[in-house]
PDB file of C-alpha atoms in Angstrom:
ATOM      1  CA  MET A 188      -0.111   0.175  -0.313  1.00  0.00           C
ATOM      2  CA  ILE A 189       2.694   2.204   0.863  1.00  0.00           C
ATOM      3  CA  ASN A 190       5.307   3.315  -1.854  1.00  0.00           C
ATOM      4  CA  LYS A 191       8.467   5.468  -2.042  1.00  0.00           C
ATOM      5  CA  GLU A 192       6.430   8.401  -3.534  1.00  0.00           C
ATOM      6  CA  ASN A 193       4.190   8.357  -0.963  1.00  0.00           C
ATOM      7  CA  ILE A 194       6.952   9.153   1.618  1.00  0.00           C
ATOM      8  CA  TYR A 195       8.906  11.695  -0.325  1.00  0.00           C
ATOM      9  CA  SER A 196       5.684  13.229  -1.310  1.00  0.00           C
ATOM     10  CA  ALA A 197       4.026  13.508   2.501  1.00  0.00           C
ATOM     11  CA  ILE A 198       6.704  14.148   4.205  1.00  0.00           C
ATOM     12  CA  ILE A 199       8.902  16.759   1.778  1.00  0.00           C
ATOM     13  CA  GLY A 200       5.407  18.361   0.896  1.00  0.00           C
ATOM     14  CA  GLY A 201       4.905  18.936   4.486  1.00  0.00           C
ATOM     15  CA  VAL A 202       8.738  20.732   4.433  1.00  0.00           C
ATOM     16  CA  THR A 203       8.380  22.506   1.721  1.00  0.00           C
ATOM     17  CA  ALA A 204       5.032  23.960   3.077  1.00  0.00           C
ATOM     18  CA  ASP A 205       6.551  24.611   6.198  1.00  0.00           C
ATOM     19  CA  ALA A 206       9.464  26.502   4.480  1.00  0.00           C
ATOM     20  CA  LEU A 207       6.922  28.517   2.749  1.00  0.00           C
ATOM     21  CA  GLY A 208       4.685  29.564   6.169  1.00  0.00           C
ATOM     22  CA  VAL A 209       7.932  30.170   8.204  1.00  0.00           C
ATOM     23  CA  PRO A 210       8.343  34.083   7.615  1.00  0.00           C
ATOM     24  CA  TYR A 211       5.215  34.458   7.985  1.00  0.00           C
ATOM     25  CA  GLU A 212       4.460  33.128  11.037  1.00  0.00           C
ATOM     26  CA  PHE A 213       2.306  35.632  13.475  1.00  0.00           C
ATOM     27  CA  THR A 214       1.273  37.810  10.235  1.00  0.00           C
ATOM     28  CA  SER A 215      -2.492  39.145  10.715  1.00  0.00           C
ATOM     29  CA  ARG A 216      -4.552  37.828   7.622  1.00  0.00           C
ATOM     30  CA  TYR A 217      -5.484  41.489   7.228  1.00  0.00           C
ATOM     31  CA  GLU A 218      -1.463  42.015   6.311  1.00  0.00           C
ATOM     32  CA  MET A 219      -1.192  38.544   4.296  1.00  0.00           C
ATOM     33  CA  ASN A 220      -4.282  40.032   2.390  1.00  0.00           C
ATOM     34  CA  LYS A 221      -2.216  42.881   1.895  1.00  0.00           C
ATOM     35  CA  ASN A 222       1.012  41.143   0.891  1.00  0.00           C
ATOM     36  CA  PRO A 223      -0.295  37.660   0.303  1.00  0.00           C
ATOM     37  CA  ALA A 224       2.556  34.441  -0.221  1.00  0.00           C
ATOM     38  CA  THR A 225       3.183  33.449  -3.639  1.00  0.00           C
ATOM     39  CA  GLY A 226       6.516  31.650  -3.244  1.00  0.00           C
ATOM     40  CA  ILE A 227       9.545  30.677  -0.751  1.00  0.00           C
ATOM     41  CA  THR A 228      10.917  33.350   0.463  1.00  0.00           C
ATOM     42  CA  GLY A 229      13.314  34.355   3.479  1.00  0.00           C
ATOM     43  CA  TYR A 230      13.923  36.638   6.972  1.00  0.00           C
ATOM     44  CA  GLY A 231      10.547  37.594   8.269  1.00  0.00           C
ATOM     45  CA  GLN A 232       9.551  36.734  11.406  1.00  0.00           C
ATOM     46  CA  TYR A 233      12.661  34.402  12.503  1.00  0.00           C
ATOM     47  CA  ASN A 234      15.464  36.427  10.014  1.00  0.00           C
ATOM     48  CA  GLN A 235      16.062  32.878   8.719  1.00  0.00           C
ATOM     49  CA  PRO A 236      16.744  32.724   5.032  1.00  0.00           C
ATOM     50  CA  PRO A 237      14.848  31.415   1.990  1.00  0.00           C
ATOM     51  CA  GLY A 238      13.828  27.675   2.716  1.00  0.00           C
ATOM     52  CA  THR A 239      14.331  27.171   6.410  1.00  0.00           C
ATOM     53  CA  TRP A 240      12.210  24.716   8.102  1.00  0.00           C
ATOM     54  CA  SER A 241      10.702  25.254  11.713  1.00  0.00           C
ATOM     55  CA  ASP A 242      10.119  23.131  14.580  1.00  0.00           C
ATOM     56  CA  ASP A 243       7.485  21.257  12.983  1.00  0.00           C
ATOM     57  CA  SER A 244       9.524  19.487  10.393  1.00  0.00           C
ATOM     58  CA  SER A 245      12.601  18.899  13.028  1.00  0.00           C
ATOM     59  CA  MET A 246      10.096  16.939  14.864  1.00  0.00           C
ATOM     60  CA  THR A 247       8.668  14.883  12.012  1.00  0.00           C
ATOM     61  CA  LEU A 248      12.128  14.084  10.879  1.00  0.00           C
ATOM     62  CA  ALA A 249      13.088  13.046  14.104  1.00  0.00           C
ATOM     63  CA  THR A 250       9.722  10.848  14.015  1.00  0.00           C
ATOM     64  CA  MET A 251      10.665   9.488  10.615  1.00  0.00           C
ATOM     65  CA  ASP A 252      14.192   8.617  12.282  1.00  0.00           C
ATOM     66  CA  SER A 253      12.922   6.799  15.006  1.00  0.00           C
ATOM     67  CA  LEU A 254      10.444   4.636  13.496  1.00  0.00           C
ATOM     68  CA  LYS A 255      13.059   3.335  10.539  1.00  0.00           C
ATOM     69  CA  ASN A 256      14.187   1.347  13.406  1.00  0.00           C
ATOM     70  CA  GLY A 257      10.421   0.333  14.971  1.00  0.00           C
ATOM     71  CA  ILE A 258       8.346   1.329  17.362  1.00  0.00           C
ATOM     72  CA  ASN A 259      10.418   2.536  20.538  1.00  0.00           C
ATOM     73  CA  TYR A 260       8.505   5.669  22.434  1.00  0.00           C
ATOM     74  CA  THR A 261      11.423   5.797  24.674  1.00  0.00           C
ATOM     75  CA  ASP A 262      13.802   6.224  21.523  1.00  0.00           C
ATOM     76  CA  MET A 263      11.242   8.404  19.875  1.00  0.00           C
ATOM     77  CA  ILE A 264      11.424  11.231  22.774  1.00  0.00           C
ATOM     78  CA  THR A 265      15.090  10.802  23.380  1.00  0.00           C
ATOM     79  CA  LYS A 266      15.451  11.981  19.635  1.00  0.00           C
ATOM     80  CA  PHE A 267      12.939  15.230  19.931  1.00  0.00           C
ATOM     81  CA  CYS A 268      15.133  15.938  22.942  1.00  0.00           C
ATOM     82  CA  SER A 269      18.245  15.959  20.919  1.00  0.00           C
ATOM     83  CA  TRP A 270      16.228  18.443  18.521  1.00  0.00           C
ATOM     84  CA  ILE A 271      15.327  21.223  21.414  1.00  0.00           C
ATOM     85  CA  PHE A 272      18.238  20.773  23.636  1.00  0.00           C
ATOM     86  CA  ASP A 273      20.851  19.707  21.097  1.00  0.00           C
ATOM     87  CA  ALA A 274      19.745  21.507  18.006  1.00  0.00           C
ATOM     88  CA  GLU A 275      19.630  18.208  15.930  1.00  0.00           C
ATOM     89  CA  TYR A 276      17.558  17.711  13.560  1.00  0.00           C
ATOM     90  CA  THR A 277      17.667  21.703  12.359  1.00  0.00           C
ATOM     91  CA  PRO A 278      18.286  23.067   9.168  1.00  0.00           C
ATOM     92  CA  HIS A 279      21.547  25.697  10.583  1.00  0.00           C
ATOM     93  CA  ASP A 280      22.318  23.305  13.753  1.00  0.00           C
ATOM     94  CA  GLU A 281      20.121  25.993  15.906  1.00  0.00           C
ATOM     95  CA  VAL A 282      16.605  25.741  17.479  1.00  0.00           C
ATOM     96  CA  PHE A 283      14.808  28.654  16.516  1.00  0.00           C
ATOM     97  CA  ASP A 284      10.932  28.206  17.453  1.00  0.00           C
ATOM     98  CA  CYS A 285       9.254  25.527  19.914  1.00  0.00           C
ATOM     99  CA  GLY A 286       6.227  25.689  21.201  1.00  0.00           C
ATOM    100  CA  ASN A 287       5.306  25.851  25.350  1.00  0.00           C
ATOM    101  CA  ILE A 288       3.402  22.479  25.759  1.00  0.00           C
ATOM    102  CA  THR A 289       6.018  20.495  23.279  1.00  0.00           C
ATOM    103  CA  TYR A 290       8.905  22.036  25.618  1.00  0.00           C
ATOM    104  CA  ASP A 291       7.085  21.245  29.046  1.00  0.00           C
ATOM    105  CA  ALA A 292       6.989  17.830  27.420  1.00  0.00           C
ATOM    106  CA  LEU A 293      10.523  17.219  26.441  1.00  0.00           C
ATOM    107  CA  TYR A 294      11.345  19.238  29.471  1.00  0.00           C
ATOM    108  CA  ASN A 295      10.053  15.919  31.833  1.00  0.00           C
ATOM    109  CA  TYR A 296      11.327  13.760  30.321  1.00  0.00           C
ATOM    110  CA  ARG A 297      14.890  15.148  30.259  1.00  0.00           C
ATOM    111  CA  SER A 298      15.366  16.833  33.509  1.00  0.00           C
ATOM    112  CA  GLU A 299      12.379  14.642  35.450  1.00  0.00           C
ATOM    113  CA  ASN A 300      13.207  11.032  34.497  1.00  0.00           C
ATOM    114  CA  MET A 301       9.695  10.545  33.688  1.00  0.00           C
ATOM    115  CA  ASN A 302       8.083   7.886  31.404  1.00  0.00           C
ATOM    116  CA  PRO A 303       7.942   8.917  27.747  1.00  0.00           C
ATOM    117  CA  LEU A 304       4.163   8.492  28.022  1.00  0.00           C
ATOM    118  CA  ASP A 305       3.591  10.154  30.753  1.00  0.00           C
ATOM    119  CA  CYS A 306       5.403  13.435  29.797  1.00  0.00           C
ATOM    120  CA  GLY A 307       3.008  14.552  27.322  1.00  0.00           C
ATOM    121  CA  LEU A 308       0.614  17.694  28.824  1.00  0.00           C
ATOM    122  CA  THR A 309      -3.022  16.856  29.397  1.00  0.00           C
ATOM    123  CA  GLY A 310      -4.788  20.002  30.479  1.00  0.00           C
ATOM    124  CA  GLU A 311      -7.760  21.208  28.126  1.00  0.00           C
ATOM    125  CA  HIS A 312      -5.788  24.356  27.259  1.00  0.00           C
ATOM    126  CA  ASP A 313      -2.550  21.912  26.979  1.00  0.00           C
ATOM    127  CA  ASN A 314      -4.410  21.286  22.657  1.00  0.00           C
ATOM    128  CA  GLY A 315      -1.694  22.973  20.622  1.00  0.00           C
ATOM    129  CA  ASN A 316      -1.132  21.770  17.528  1.00  0.00           C
ATOM    130  CA  GLY A 317       2.621  20.449  17.978  1.00  0.00           C
ATOM    131  CA  SER A 318       1.646  16.661  17.633  1.00  0.00           C
ATOM    132  CA  LEU A 319      -0.631  16.641  14.707  1.00  0.00           C
ATOM    133  CA  MET A 320       2.213  18.701  12.603  1.00  0.00           C
ATOM    134  CA  ARG A 321       4.552  15.858  13.538  1.00  0.00           C
ATOM    135  CA  ILE A 322       2.151  12.706  12.912  1.00  0.00           C
ATOM    136  CA  MET A 323       2.513  12.092   9.441  1.00  0.00           C
ATOM    137  CA  PRO A 324       5.553   9.440   9.645  1.00  0.00           C
ATOM    138  CA  ALA A 325       3.780   7.581  12.559  1.00  0.00           C
ATOM    139  CA  ILE A 326       0.667   7.572  10.147  1.00  0.00           C
ATOM    140  CA  LEU A 327       2.647   6.050   7.172  1.00  0.00           C
ATOM    141  CA  TYR A 328       4.717   3.528   9.484  1.00  0.00           C
ATOM    142  CA  ALA A 329       1.124   2.364  10.680  1.00  0.00           C
ATOM    143  CA  ASN A 330      -0.169   1.816   7.360  1.00  0.00           C
ATOM    144  CA  ALA A 331       3.170   0.100   6.064  1.00  0.00           C
ATOM    145  CA  ALA A 332       3.409  -2.245   9.050  1.00  0.00           C
ATOM    146  CA  GLU A 333      -0.705  -2.933   8.541  1.00  0.00           C
ATOM    147  CA  LEU A 334      -1.703  -2.403  12.241  1.00  0.00           C
ATOM    148  CA  ILE A 335      -5.488  -2.986  12.409  1.00  0.00           C
ATOM    149  CA  PRO A 336      -7.108  -0.402  13.257  1.00  0.00           C
ATOM    150  CA  GLU A 337      -7.386  -0.532  16.883  1.00  0.00           C
ATOM    151  CA  GLU A 338      -3.703  -0.775  16.797  1.00  0.00           C
ATOM    152  CA  LYS A 339      -3.238   2.543  15.072  1.00  0.00           C
ATOM    153  CA  MET A 340      -5.656   4.443  16.768  1.00  0.00           C
ATOM    154  CA  GLU A 341      -3.580   3.526  20.086  1.00  0.00           C
ATOM    155  CA  PHE A 342      -0.592   4.184  18.378  1.00  0.00           C
ATOM    156  CA  ILE A 343      -1.285   7.555  17.030  1.00  0.00           C
ATOM    157  CA  ASN A 344      -2.445   8.458  20.618  1.00  0.00           C
ATOM    158  CA  ASN A 345       0.572   7.195  21.853  1.00  0.00           C
ATOM    159  CA  VAL A 346       3.152   9.259  19.368  1.00  0.00           C
ATOM    160  CA  SER A 347       1.030  12.560  20.007  1.00  0.00           C
ATOM    161  CA  ALA A 348       0.904  11.973  24.047  1.00  0.00           C
ATOM    162  CA  LEU A 349       4.554  12.065  24.086  1.00  0.00           C
ATOM    163  CA  THR A 350       3.936  15.673  23.780  1.00  0.00           C
ATOM    164  CA  HIS A 351       0.559  16.416  23.461  1.00  0.00           C
ATOM    165  CA  ALA A 352      -1.784  14.025  25.545  1.00  0.00           C
ATOM    166  CA  HIS A 353      -5.282  14.901  25.805  1.00  0.00           C
ATOM    167  CA  PRO A 354      -7.813  13.562  24.052  1.00  0.00           C
ATOM    168  CA  ILE A 355      -8.637  16.537  21.676  1.00  0.00           C
ATOM    169  CA  SER A 356      -4.903  16.317  20.424  1.00  0.00           C
ATOM    170  CA  GLN A 357      -4.646  12.126  19.976  1.00  0.00           C
ATOM    171  CA  ALA A 358      -8.359  12.948  18.197  1.00  0.00           C
ATOM    172  CA  SER A 359      -7.153  14.921  15.726  1.00  0.00           C
ATOM    173  CA  CYS A 360      -4.072  13.425  14.796  1.00  0.00           C
ATOM    174  CA  ASN A 361      -6.361  10.457  14.396  1.00  0.00           C
ATOM    175  CA  ILE A 362      -8.710  12.251  12.489  1.00  0.00           C
ATOM    176  CA  TYR A 363      -6.211  13.139  10.094  1.00  0.00           C
ATOM    177  CA  ARG A 364      -5.145  10.015   9.742  1.00  0.00           C
ATOM    178  CA  PHE A 365      -8.332   8.301   9.206  1.00  0.00           C
ATOM    179  CA  ILE A 366      -7.989  11.027   6.056  1.00  0.00           C
ATOM    180  CA  VAL A 367      -4.462   9.998   5.246  1.00  0.00           C
ATOM    181  CA  ASP A 368      -5.495   5.932   4.910  1.00  0.00           C
ATOM    182  CA  GLU A 369      -8.733   6.976   2.542  1.00  0.00           C
ATOM    183  CA  ILE A 370      -5.906   8.824   0.289  1.00  0.00           C
ATOM    184  CA  LEU A 371      -3.207   5.701   0.833  1.00  0.00           C
ATOM    185  CA  GLU A 372      -6.033   3.020  -0.308  1.00  0.00           C
ATOM    186  CA  ASN A 373      -8.089   4.790  -2.799  1.00  0.00           C
ATOM    187  CA  PRO A 374      -5.229   7.462  -4.244  1.00  0.00           C
ATOM    188  CA  GLU A 375      -7.437   7.307  -7.753  1.00  0.00           C
ATOM    189  CA  LYS A 376     -10.575   8.741  -5.933  1.00  0.00           C
ATOM    190  CA  ASP A 377     -11.641  12.387  -6.095  1.00  0.00           C
ATOM    191  CA  PHE A 378      -9.563  14.470  -3.566  1.00  0.00           C
ATOM    192  CA  LYS A 379     -13.223  16.081  -1.744  1.00  0.00           C
ATOM    193  CA  GLU A 380     -14.543  12.519  -1.747  1.00  0.00           C
ATOM    194  CA  LEU A 381     -11.542  11.413  -0.084  1.00  0.00           C
ATOM    195  CA  ILE A 382     -11.363  13.848   2.686  1.00  0.00           C
ATOM    196  CA  THR A 383     -15.131  13.621   3.112  1.00  0.00           C
ATOM    197  CA  ASN A 384     -15.159   9.886   2.791  1.00  0.00           C
ATOM    198  CA  GLY A 385     -11.946  10.179   5.976  1.00  0.00           C
ATOM    199  CA  ILE A 386     -14.199  12.462   8.129  1.00  0.00           C
ATOM    200  CA  ASP A 387     -17.029  10.081   7.924  1.00  0.00           C
ATOM    201  CA  LYS A 388     -14.940   7.280   9.063  1.00  0.00           C
ATOM    202  CA  SER A 389     -13.484   8.674  12.172  1.00  0.00           C
ATOM    203  CA  ARG A 390     -17.341  10.042  12.718  1.00  0.00           C
ATOM    204  CA  LYS A 391     -18.816   7.065  15.615  1.00  0.00           C
ATOM    205  CA  TYR A 392     -15.420   7.939  17.512  1.00  0.00           C
ATOM    206  CA  TYR A 393     -15.799  11.823  17.796  1.00  0.00           C
ATOM    207  CA  GLU A 394     -18.712  13.046  16.654  1.00  0.00           C
ATOM    208  CA  ASN A 395     -20.244  12.899  20.481  1.00  0.00           C
ATOM    209  CA  ASP A 396     -20.875  14.869  23.215  1.00  0.00           C
ATOM    210  CA  ASP A 397     -17.038  14.170  24.584  1.00  0.00           C
ATOM    211  CA  PHE A 398     -15.653  15.919  21.510  1.00  0.00           C
ATOM    212  CA  PRO A 399     -17.950  19.224  20.465  1.00  0.00           C
ATOM    213  CA  CYS A 400     -15.012  20.833  19.647  1.00  0.00           C
ATOM    214  CA  PHE A 401     -15.478  18.754  16.314  1.00  0.00           C
ATOM    215  CA  ASP A 402     -18.738  20.792  15.434  1.00  0.00           C
ATOM    216  CA  ASN A 403     -17.744  22.435  12.517  1.00  0.00           C
ATOM    217  CA  ILE A 404     -15.905  18.850  10.779  1.00  0.00           C
ATOM    218  CA  TYR A 405     -18.759  17.027  11.316  1.00  0.00           C
ATOM    219  CA  GLY A 406     -21.158  19.326  10.234  1.00  0.00           C
ATOM    220  CA  ASN A 407     -20.634  22.345   7.373  1.00  0.00           C
ATOM    221  CA  LEU A 408     -17.040  22.758   7.875  1.00  0.00           C
ATOM    222  CA  PHE A 409     -16.710  23.164   3.751  1.00  0.00           C
ATOM    223  CA  GLY A 410     -20.034  25.471   3.559  1.00  0.00           C
ATOM    224  CA  MET A 411     -17.770  27.984   5.805  1.00  0.00           C
ATOM    225  CA  ASP A 412     -16.773  31.234   4.949  1.00  0.00           C
ATOM    226  CA  ASP A 413     -12.960  31.934   5.389  1.00  0.00           C
ATOM    227  CA  GLU A 414     -13.489  34.817   7.471  1.00  0.00           C
ATOM    228  CA  ASP A 415     -15.152  31.898   9.905  1.00  0.00           C
ATOM    229  CA  LEU A 416     -11.746  29.952  10.264  1.00  0.00           C
ATOM    230  CA  SER A 417      -9.471  30.921  12.701  1.00  0.00           C
ATOM    231  CA  SER A 418      -5.715  30.307  11.894  1.00  0.00           C
ATOM    232  CA  LYS A 419      -4.320  30.333  15.609  1.00  0.00           C
ATOM    233  CA  GLY A 420      -2.471  27.116  16.903  1.00  0.00           C
ATOM    234  CA  TYR A 421      -4.998  25.438  18.394  1.00  0.00           C
ATOM    235  CA  VAL A 422      -4.804  21.907  17.261  1.00  0.00           C
ATOM    236  CA  VAL A 423      -8.978  21.425  16.474  1.00  0.00           C
ATOM    237  CA  TYR A 424      -8.118  25.033  14.310  1.00  0.00           C
ATOM    238  CA  SER A 425      -5.514  23.882  12.565  1.00  0.00           C
ATOM    239  CA  LEU A 426      -6.781  20.402  11.796  1.00  0.00           C
ATOM    240  CA  GLU A 427      -9.864  22.696  10.117  1.00  0.00           C
ATOM    241  CA  ILE A 428      -7.641  24.688   8.326  1.00  0.00           C
ATOM    242  CA  SER A 429      -5.934  21.880   6.113  1.00  0.00           C
ATOM    243  CA  LEU A 430      -8.732  20.401   5.516  1.00  0.00           C
ATOM    244  CA  TYR A 431     -10.474  23.794   4.626  1.00  0.00           C
ATOM    245  CA  THR A 432      -7.991  24.434   2.064  1.00  0.00           C
ATOM    246  CA  CYS A 433      -7.426  21.062   0.671  1.00  0.00           C
ATOM    247  CA  TYR A 434     -11.266  20.902   0.143  1.00  0.00           C
ATOM    248  CA  HIS A 435     -11.268  24.057  -2.021  1.00  0.00           C
ATOM    249  CA  THR A 436      -8.665  24.142  -3.782  1.00  0.00           C
ATOM    250  CA  THR A 437      -7.334  21.840  -6.770  1.00  0.00           C
ATOM    251  CA  SER A 438      -3.661  21.574  -6.637  1.00  0.00           C
ATOM    252  CA  TYR A 439      -0.544  21.321  -4.067  1.00  0.00           C
ATOM    253  CA  LYS A 440       0.765  24.971  -4.409  1.00  0.00           C
ATOM    254  CA  GLU A 441      -2.900  25.977  -4.406  1.00  0.00           C
ATOM    255  CA  ALA A 442      -3.331  24.704  -0.880  1.00  0.00           C
ATOM    256  CA  VAL A 443      -0.237  25.618   0.891  1.00  0.00           C
ATOM    257  CA  LEU A 444      -0.328  28.825  -0.441  1.00  0.00           C
ATOM    258  CA  LYS A 445      -3.861  29.335   0.821  1.00  0.00           C
ATOM    259  CA  ALA A 446      -3.151  27.896   4.075  1.00  0.00           C
ATOM    260  CA  VAL A 447       0.022  30.115   4.731  1.00  0.00           C
ATOM    261  CA  ASN A 448      -2.003  33.192   3.674  1.00  0.00           C
ATOM    262  CA  TYR A 449      -4.737  32.813   6.190  1.00  0.00           C
ATOM    263  CA  GLY A 450      -2.052  33.952   8.408  1.00  0.00           C
ATOM    264  CA  GLY A 451      -1.467  33.101  12.325  1.00  0.00           C
ATOM    265  CA  ASP A 452       0.318  29.917  12.677  1.00  0.00           C
ATOM    266  CA  THR A 453       1.644  29.778   8.956  1.00  0.00           C
ATOM    267  CA  ASP A 454       4.207  27.230   9.194  1.00  0.00           C
ATOM    268  CA  THR A 455       2.013  24.437  10.749  1.00  0.00           C
ATOM    269  CA  ASN A 456      -1.215  24.795   9.021  1.00  0.00           C
ATOM    270  CA  ALA A 457       0.907  24.731   6.015  1.00  0.00           C
ATOM    271  CA  ILE A 458       2.873  21.404   6.870  1.00  0.00           C
ATOM    272  CA  ILE A 459      -0.358  20.138   8.116  1.00  0.00           C
ATOM    273  CA  ALA A 460      -2.270  20.923   5.117  1.00  0.00           C
ATOM    274  CA  GLY A 461       0.845  20.270   2.140  1.00  0.00           C
ATOM    275  CA  GLY A 462       1.552  16.986   3.773  1.00  0.00           C
ATOM    276  CA  LEU A 463      -2.310  16.008   2.939  1.00  0.00           C
ATOM    277  CA  ALA A 464      -2.287  17.645  -0.463  1.00  0.00           C
ATOM    278  CA  ALA A 465       1.293  16.243  -1.810  1.00  0.00           C
ATOM    279  CA  LEU A 466       0.610  12.713  -0.411  1.00  0.00           C
ATOM    280  CA  TYR A 467      -2.896  13.041  -3.043  1.00  0.00           C
ATOM    281  CA  TYR A 468      -1.286  15.187  -5.934  1.00  0.00           C
ATOM    282  CA  GLY A 469       2.031  13.663  -6.218  1.00  0.00           C
ATOM    283  CA  TYR A 470       5.860  14.132  -5.511  1.00  0.00           C
ATOM    284  CA  ASP A 471       6.083  16.358  -9.117  1.00  0.00           C
ATOM    285  CA  SER A 472       3.148  18.665  -7.396  1.00  0.00           C
ATOM    286  CA  ILE A 473       5.622  20.379  -5.170  1.00  0.00           C
ATOM    287  CA  PRO A 474       7.224  23.286  -7.472  1.00  0.00           C
ATOM    288  CA  GLU A 475      10.646  22.793  -8.181  1.00  0.00           C
ATOM    289  CA  ILE A 476      11.852  26.411  -7.584  1.00  0.00           C
ATOM    290  CA  TRP A 477      10.597  25.956  -4.407  1.00  0.00           C
ATOM    291  CA  LEU A 478      12.436  22.422  -3.872  1.00  0.00           C
ATOM    292  CA  GLU A 479      15.780  23.989  -5.060  1.00  0.00           C
ATOM    293  CA  GLN A 480      15.199  26.558  -2.128  1.00  0.00           C
ATOM    294  CA  ILE A 481      14.905  23.753   0.663  1.00  0.00           C
ATOM    295  CA  VAL A 482      17.588  23.525   3.122  1.00  0.00           C
ATOM    296  CA  LYS A 483      19.116  20.299   3.896  1.00  0.00           C
ATOM    297  CA  LEU A 484      16.762  18.275   0.843  1.00  0.00           C
ATOM    298  CA  ASP A 485      19.658  15.464   0.067  1.00  0.00           C
ATOM    299  CA  TYR A 486      19.421  14.898   3.735  1.00  0.00           C
ATOM    300  CA  ILE A 487      15.505  14.478   4.129  1.00  0.00           C
ATOM    301  CA  LYS A 488      15.709  12.954   0.990  1.00  0.00           C
ATOM    302  CA  GLU A 489      18.093  10.535   2.627  1.00  0.00           C
ATOM    303  CA  LEU A 490      16.310  10.137   5.884  1.00  0.00           C
ATOM    304  CA  CYS A 491      12.795   9.661   3.545  1.00  0.00           C
ATOM    305  CA  LYS A 492      14.935   6.641   1.933  1.00  0.00           C
ATOM    306  CA  GLU A 493      15.872   5.011   4.874  1.00  0.00           C
ATOM    307  CA  PHE A 494      12.726   5.043   6.508  1.00  0.00           C
ATOM    308  CA  TYR A 495      10.914   3.346   3.441  1.00  0.00           C
ATOM    309  CA  ASN A 496      13.711   0.562   3.105  1.00  0.00           C
ATOM    310  CA  SER A 497      12.799  -0.052   6.801  1.00  0.00           C
ATOM    311  CA  PHE A 498       9.588  -1.387   5.414  1.00  0.00           C
TER     312      PHE A 498
END
């Protein structure tokens, strides 16, 4: 079910979208409407050169690097710590961005010696998008390993819980997983149909009184107006943005630019949308002129190759 292009498309499509969004992070929607992103640029919010990707991609790469040796949550969180504390998996050997929830969880492991699956924060206000942004390699692995549905759900919950252990974060990762599964299983179908099919398959788990936060996703999300969507860093908002932009566009380029041009948490919203869009449209849908600017692209490709060869 998984082929090499699936890995390259989803991972590098996500990293490229992340780099697209980095200079614009925290820019208002009003400012983005006045000066919309049209391609890879540099400097901006973090004064980083063009093609620089953020913590989103660093943690994605660390996840992939761990999973090429199988499921080992201690190894995975150790690799996350190598990123945040030792600047591994970074574009320029420095960490320039990290979410507070993620930092606190990794501190719990590195300094407090907590069990990996107990490190993630569990409060209702701890539902940033920091696990959803890095979940793609885990979803790809779950499919390659042919885990049964119950095992997939538990595995995705656990990978999220290393930093984000609240049920809303875990559910968001699994709703996204249902849609990735649909793309992998039915690549010939229309993208809109695959998105709605994935949402429908997740309904029996999350369309209930325990998860009113998903009312838009299970309601009229795709009929909403742009101005009704929030681009802040709450995980449900990022999930909504990624699904909405993929649903209402017809190419990878269009999807990720739309995600960035909402402003707000531009890099994270873009990597989540970009992983889906590139997985569906294929590696060749990623503009070559963008790929040429991605920092350490050969390193990322080699890690993708190693990940695929481990299956």
